[in-house]
Coordinates of C-alpha atoms in Angstrom, one line a residue:
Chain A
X1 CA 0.0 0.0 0.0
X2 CA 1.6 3.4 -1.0
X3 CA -0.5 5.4 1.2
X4 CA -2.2 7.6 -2.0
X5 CA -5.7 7.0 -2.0
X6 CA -8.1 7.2 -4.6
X7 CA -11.9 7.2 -5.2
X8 CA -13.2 5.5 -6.6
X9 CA -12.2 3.1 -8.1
X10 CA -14.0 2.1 -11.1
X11 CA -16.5 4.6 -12.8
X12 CA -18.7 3.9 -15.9
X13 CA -20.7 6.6 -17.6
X14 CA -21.7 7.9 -21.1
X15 CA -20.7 9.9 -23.6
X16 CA -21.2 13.6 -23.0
X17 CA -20.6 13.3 -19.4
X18 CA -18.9 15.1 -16.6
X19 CA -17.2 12.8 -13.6
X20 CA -14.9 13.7 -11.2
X21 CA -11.9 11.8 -9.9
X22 CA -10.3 12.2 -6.2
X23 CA -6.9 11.6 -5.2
X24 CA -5.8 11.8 -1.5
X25 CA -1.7 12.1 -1.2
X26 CA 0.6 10.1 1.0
X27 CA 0.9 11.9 4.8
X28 CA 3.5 14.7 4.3
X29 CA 3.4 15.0 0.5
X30 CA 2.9 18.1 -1.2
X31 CA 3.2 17.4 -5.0
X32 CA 0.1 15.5 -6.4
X33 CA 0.4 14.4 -10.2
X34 CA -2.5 13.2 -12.5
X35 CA -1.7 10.0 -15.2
X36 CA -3.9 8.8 -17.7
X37 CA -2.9 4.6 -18.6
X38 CA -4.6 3.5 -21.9
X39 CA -4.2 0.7 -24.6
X40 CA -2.9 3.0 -27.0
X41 CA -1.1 5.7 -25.6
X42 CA 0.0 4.3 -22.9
X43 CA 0.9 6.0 -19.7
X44 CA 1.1 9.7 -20.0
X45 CA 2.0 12.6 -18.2
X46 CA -1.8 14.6 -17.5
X47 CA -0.6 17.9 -14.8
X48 CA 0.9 18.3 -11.6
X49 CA 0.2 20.5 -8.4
X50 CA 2.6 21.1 -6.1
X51 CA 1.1 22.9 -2.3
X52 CA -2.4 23.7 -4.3
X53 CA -0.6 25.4 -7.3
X54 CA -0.3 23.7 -11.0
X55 CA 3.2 23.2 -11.4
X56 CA 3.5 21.4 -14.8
X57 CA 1.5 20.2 -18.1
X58 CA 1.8 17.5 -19.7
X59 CA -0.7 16.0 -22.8
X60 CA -4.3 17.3 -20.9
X61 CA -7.1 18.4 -22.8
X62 CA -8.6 21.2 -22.5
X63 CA -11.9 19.3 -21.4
X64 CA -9.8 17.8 -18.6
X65 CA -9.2 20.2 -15.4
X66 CA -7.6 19.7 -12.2
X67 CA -7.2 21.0 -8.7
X68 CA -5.1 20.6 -5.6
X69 CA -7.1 22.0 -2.3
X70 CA -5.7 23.1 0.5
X71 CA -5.6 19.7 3.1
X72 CA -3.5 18.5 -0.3
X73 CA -6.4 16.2 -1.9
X74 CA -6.5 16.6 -5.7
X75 CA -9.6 16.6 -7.7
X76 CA -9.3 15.5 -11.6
X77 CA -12.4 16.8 -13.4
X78 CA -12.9 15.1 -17.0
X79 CA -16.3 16.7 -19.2
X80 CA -17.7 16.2 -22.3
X81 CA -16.5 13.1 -22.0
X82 CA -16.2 10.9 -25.3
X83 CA -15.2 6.9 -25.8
X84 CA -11.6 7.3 -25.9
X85 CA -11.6 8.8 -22.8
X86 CA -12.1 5.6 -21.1
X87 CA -8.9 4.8 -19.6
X88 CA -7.2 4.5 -16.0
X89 CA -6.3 7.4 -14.1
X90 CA -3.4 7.5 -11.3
X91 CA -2.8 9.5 -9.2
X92 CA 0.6 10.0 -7.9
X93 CA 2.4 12.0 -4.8
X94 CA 5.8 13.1 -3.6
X95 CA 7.0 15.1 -1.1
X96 CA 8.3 18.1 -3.2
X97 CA 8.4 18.6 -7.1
X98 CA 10.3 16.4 -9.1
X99 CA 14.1 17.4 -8.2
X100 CA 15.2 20.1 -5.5
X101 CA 18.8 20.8 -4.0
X102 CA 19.8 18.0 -5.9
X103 CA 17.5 15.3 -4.5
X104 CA 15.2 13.1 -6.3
X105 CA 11.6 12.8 -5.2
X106 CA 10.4 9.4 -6.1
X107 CA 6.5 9.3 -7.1
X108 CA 4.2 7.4 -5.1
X109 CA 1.2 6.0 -7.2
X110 CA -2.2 5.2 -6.3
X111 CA -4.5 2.2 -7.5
X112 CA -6.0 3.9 -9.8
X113 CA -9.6 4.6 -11.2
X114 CA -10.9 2.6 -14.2
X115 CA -13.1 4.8 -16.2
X116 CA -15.4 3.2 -18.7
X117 CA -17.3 5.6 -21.2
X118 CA -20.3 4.0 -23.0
Chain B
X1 CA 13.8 16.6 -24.7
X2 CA 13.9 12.8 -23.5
X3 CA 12.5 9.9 -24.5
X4 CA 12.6 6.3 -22.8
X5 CA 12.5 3.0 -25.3
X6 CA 12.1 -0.4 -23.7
X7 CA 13.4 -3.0 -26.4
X8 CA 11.3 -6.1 -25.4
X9 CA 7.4 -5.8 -24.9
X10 CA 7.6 -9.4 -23.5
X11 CA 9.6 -11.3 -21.8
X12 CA 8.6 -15.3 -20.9
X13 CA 11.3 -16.9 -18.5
X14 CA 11.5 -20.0 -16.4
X15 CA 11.2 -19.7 -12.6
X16 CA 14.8 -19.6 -10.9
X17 CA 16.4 -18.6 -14.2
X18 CA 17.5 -14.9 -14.4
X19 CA 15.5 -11.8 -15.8
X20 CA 16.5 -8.7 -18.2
X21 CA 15.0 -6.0 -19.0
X22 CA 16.6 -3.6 -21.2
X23 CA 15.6 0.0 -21.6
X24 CA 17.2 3.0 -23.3
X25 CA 16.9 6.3 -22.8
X26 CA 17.9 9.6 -24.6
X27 CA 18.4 12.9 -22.3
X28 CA 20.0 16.1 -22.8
X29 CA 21.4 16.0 -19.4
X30 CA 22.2 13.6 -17.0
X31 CA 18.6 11.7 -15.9
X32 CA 17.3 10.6 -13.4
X33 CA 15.9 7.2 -14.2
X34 CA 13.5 4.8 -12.3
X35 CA 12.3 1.5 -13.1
X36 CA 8.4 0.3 -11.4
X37 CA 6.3 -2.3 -11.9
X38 CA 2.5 -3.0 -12.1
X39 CA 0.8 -6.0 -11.0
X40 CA -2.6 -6.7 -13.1
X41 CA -5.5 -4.1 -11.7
X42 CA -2.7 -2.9 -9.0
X43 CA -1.1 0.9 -9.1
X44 CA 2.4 0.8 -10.1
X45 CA 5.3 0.4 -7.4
X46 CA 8.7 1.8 -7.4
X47 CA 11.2 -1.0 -8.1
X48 CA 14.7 1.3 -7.8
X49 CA 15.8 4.8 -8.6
X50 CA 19.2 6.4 -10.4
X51 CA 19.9 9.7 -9.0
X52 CA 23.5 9.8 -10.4
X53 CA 25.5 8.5 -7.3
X54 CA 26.2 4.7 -7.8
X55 CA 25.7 3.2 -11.3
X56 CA 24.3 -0.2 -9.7
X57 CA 21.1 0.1 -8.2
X58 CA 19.9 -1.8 -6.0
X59 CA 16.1 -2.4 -5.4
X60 CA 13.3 -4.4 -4.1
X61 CA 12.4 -8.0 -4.3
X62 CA 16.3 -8.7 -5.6
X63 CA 15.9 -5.9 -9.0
X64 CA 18.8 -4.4 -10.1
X65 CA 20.0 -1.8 -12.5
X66 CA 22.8 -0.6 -14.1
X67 CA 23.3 3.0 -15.6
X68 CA 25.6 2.9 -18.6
X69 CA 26.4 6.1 -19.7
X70 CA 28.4 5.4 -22.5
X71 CA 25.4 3.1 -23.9
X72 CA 22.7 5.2 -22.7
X73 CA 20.8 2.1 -20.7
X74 CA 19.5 1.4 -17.7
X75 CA 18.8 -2.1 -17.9
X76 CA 16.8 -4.2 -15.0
X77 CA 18.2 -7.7 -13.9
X78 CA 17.9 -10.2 -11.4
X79 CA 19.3 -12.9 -11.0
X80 CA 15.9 -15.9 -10.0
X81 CA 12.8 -15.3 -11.1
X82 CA 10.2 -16.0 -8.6
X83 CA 6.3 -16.6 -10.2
X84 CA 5.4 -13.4 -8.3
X85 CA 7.5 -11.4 -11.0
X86 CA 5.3 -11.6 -12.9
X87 CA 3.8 -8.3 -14.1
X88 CA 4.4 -5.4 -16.3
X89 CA 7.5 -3.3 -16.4
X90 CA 8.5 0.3 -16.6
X91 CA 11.5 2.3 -17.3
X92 CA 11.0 5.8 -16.8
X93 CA 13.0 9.2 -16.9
X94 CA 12.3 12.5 -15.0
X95 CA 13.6 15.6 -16.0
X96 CA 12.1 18.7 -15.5
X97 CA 10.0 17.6 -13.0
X98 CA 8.2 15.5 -15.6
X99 CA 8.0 11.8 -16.1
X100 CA 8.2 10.0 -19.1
X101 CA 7.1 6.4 -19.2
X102 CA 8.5 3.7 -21.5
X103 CA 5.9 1.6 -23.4
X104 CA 6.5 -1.3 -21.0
X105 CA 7.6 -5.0 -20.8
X106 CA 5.6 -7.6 -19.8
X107 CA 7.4 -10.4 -18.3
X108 CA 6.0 -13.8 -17.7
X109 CA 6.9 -16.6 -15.8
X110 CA 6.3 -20.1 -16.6
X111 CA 6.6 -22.8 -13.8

């Protein structure tokens, strides 16, 4: 168990949908980071928030929005949802950013949500 | 920019015989390089991490990597394979705060 939490865990909706994901971070960690995993494009890079401010962007769509509040939880919001949206989503934590003073902040992942658009 | 290529999608080995994983990356800069695995419908764990101290890495569950500079891998070993291995596999890179995942390896273990 890694200690990031996330709810829930499977979702299934349709097409033109809104859902929202929520990720709860290991004890301590500021840095929350977003991760779609899908047949065909594998697992990619969606944003990052680091102590409730976006930090970095990676391949998100512009009907995908995200949030980091202040007790640390993140919330992934996905809209308009289509088919190829169905996928599962990680979240991920660390204690700071990526890199800082020359240490490495390893990333903590969560089980995951399976999202199923029909 | 940096990208992260893992040269077998599958990998089938005996139990007790040993494991490799090769992966390749290309970076600008000196990486910083992981290797985690996933278990079927489990998040992924970290295995090991190369933060550009030692070039062997040591890991969980008996994993080991070694960075190669000079052939710009960061290949995963070890030495028996136990059936628990048996999952998928990936190499990733951070730089700029930023990981980039590998397309994976899938390794199978046959009794």
């Amino acid at each position: 168990d890694s200690g990031v939490t996330q709810t829930p865990k499977h979702l299934i909706t349709a097409t033109g949908q809104r859902v929202t994901l929520r990720c709860s971070p290991r004890s301590g960690d500021l840095s929350v980071y977003w991760y779609q995993q899908s047949l065909d494009q594998g697992l990619q890079f969606l944003i990052q928030y680091y102590n409730g401010e976006e930090r970095a962007k990676g391949n998100i769509l512009e009907r995908f929005s995200a949030q980091q509040f202040p007790d640390l939880h993140s919330e992934l919001n996905l809209s308009s949802l289509e088919l190829g949206d169905s996928a599962l989503y990680f979240c991920a934590s660390s204690v700071a950013p990526g890199t800082s003073g020359g240490a490495v902040y390893e990333q903590y992942f969560g089980p995951g949500t399976r999202l199923t658009v029909t | 920019a940096q990208s992260v290529t893992q040269l077998d999608s599958h990998v089938s080995v005996s139990e007790g015989t040993p494991v490799l994983l090769r992966c390749n990356y290309s970076s600008s800069y000196s990486p910083s390089l992981f290797w985690y695995v996933q278990h079927p419908n489990k998040g992924l764990q970290l295995l090991l991490k190369y933060t550009s101290a030692a070039t062997l890495v040591k890991g969980i569950n008996g994993f080991e990597a070694e960075f190669k500079k000079s052939e710009t891998s960061f290949h995963l070993t070890k030495p028996s394979a136990h059936m628990s291995d048996a999952a998928e596999y990936f190499c990733v890179v951070l730089q700029a705060g930023k990981l980039s995942f590998g397309a994976g390896t899938t390794v199978t273990v046959r009794a």
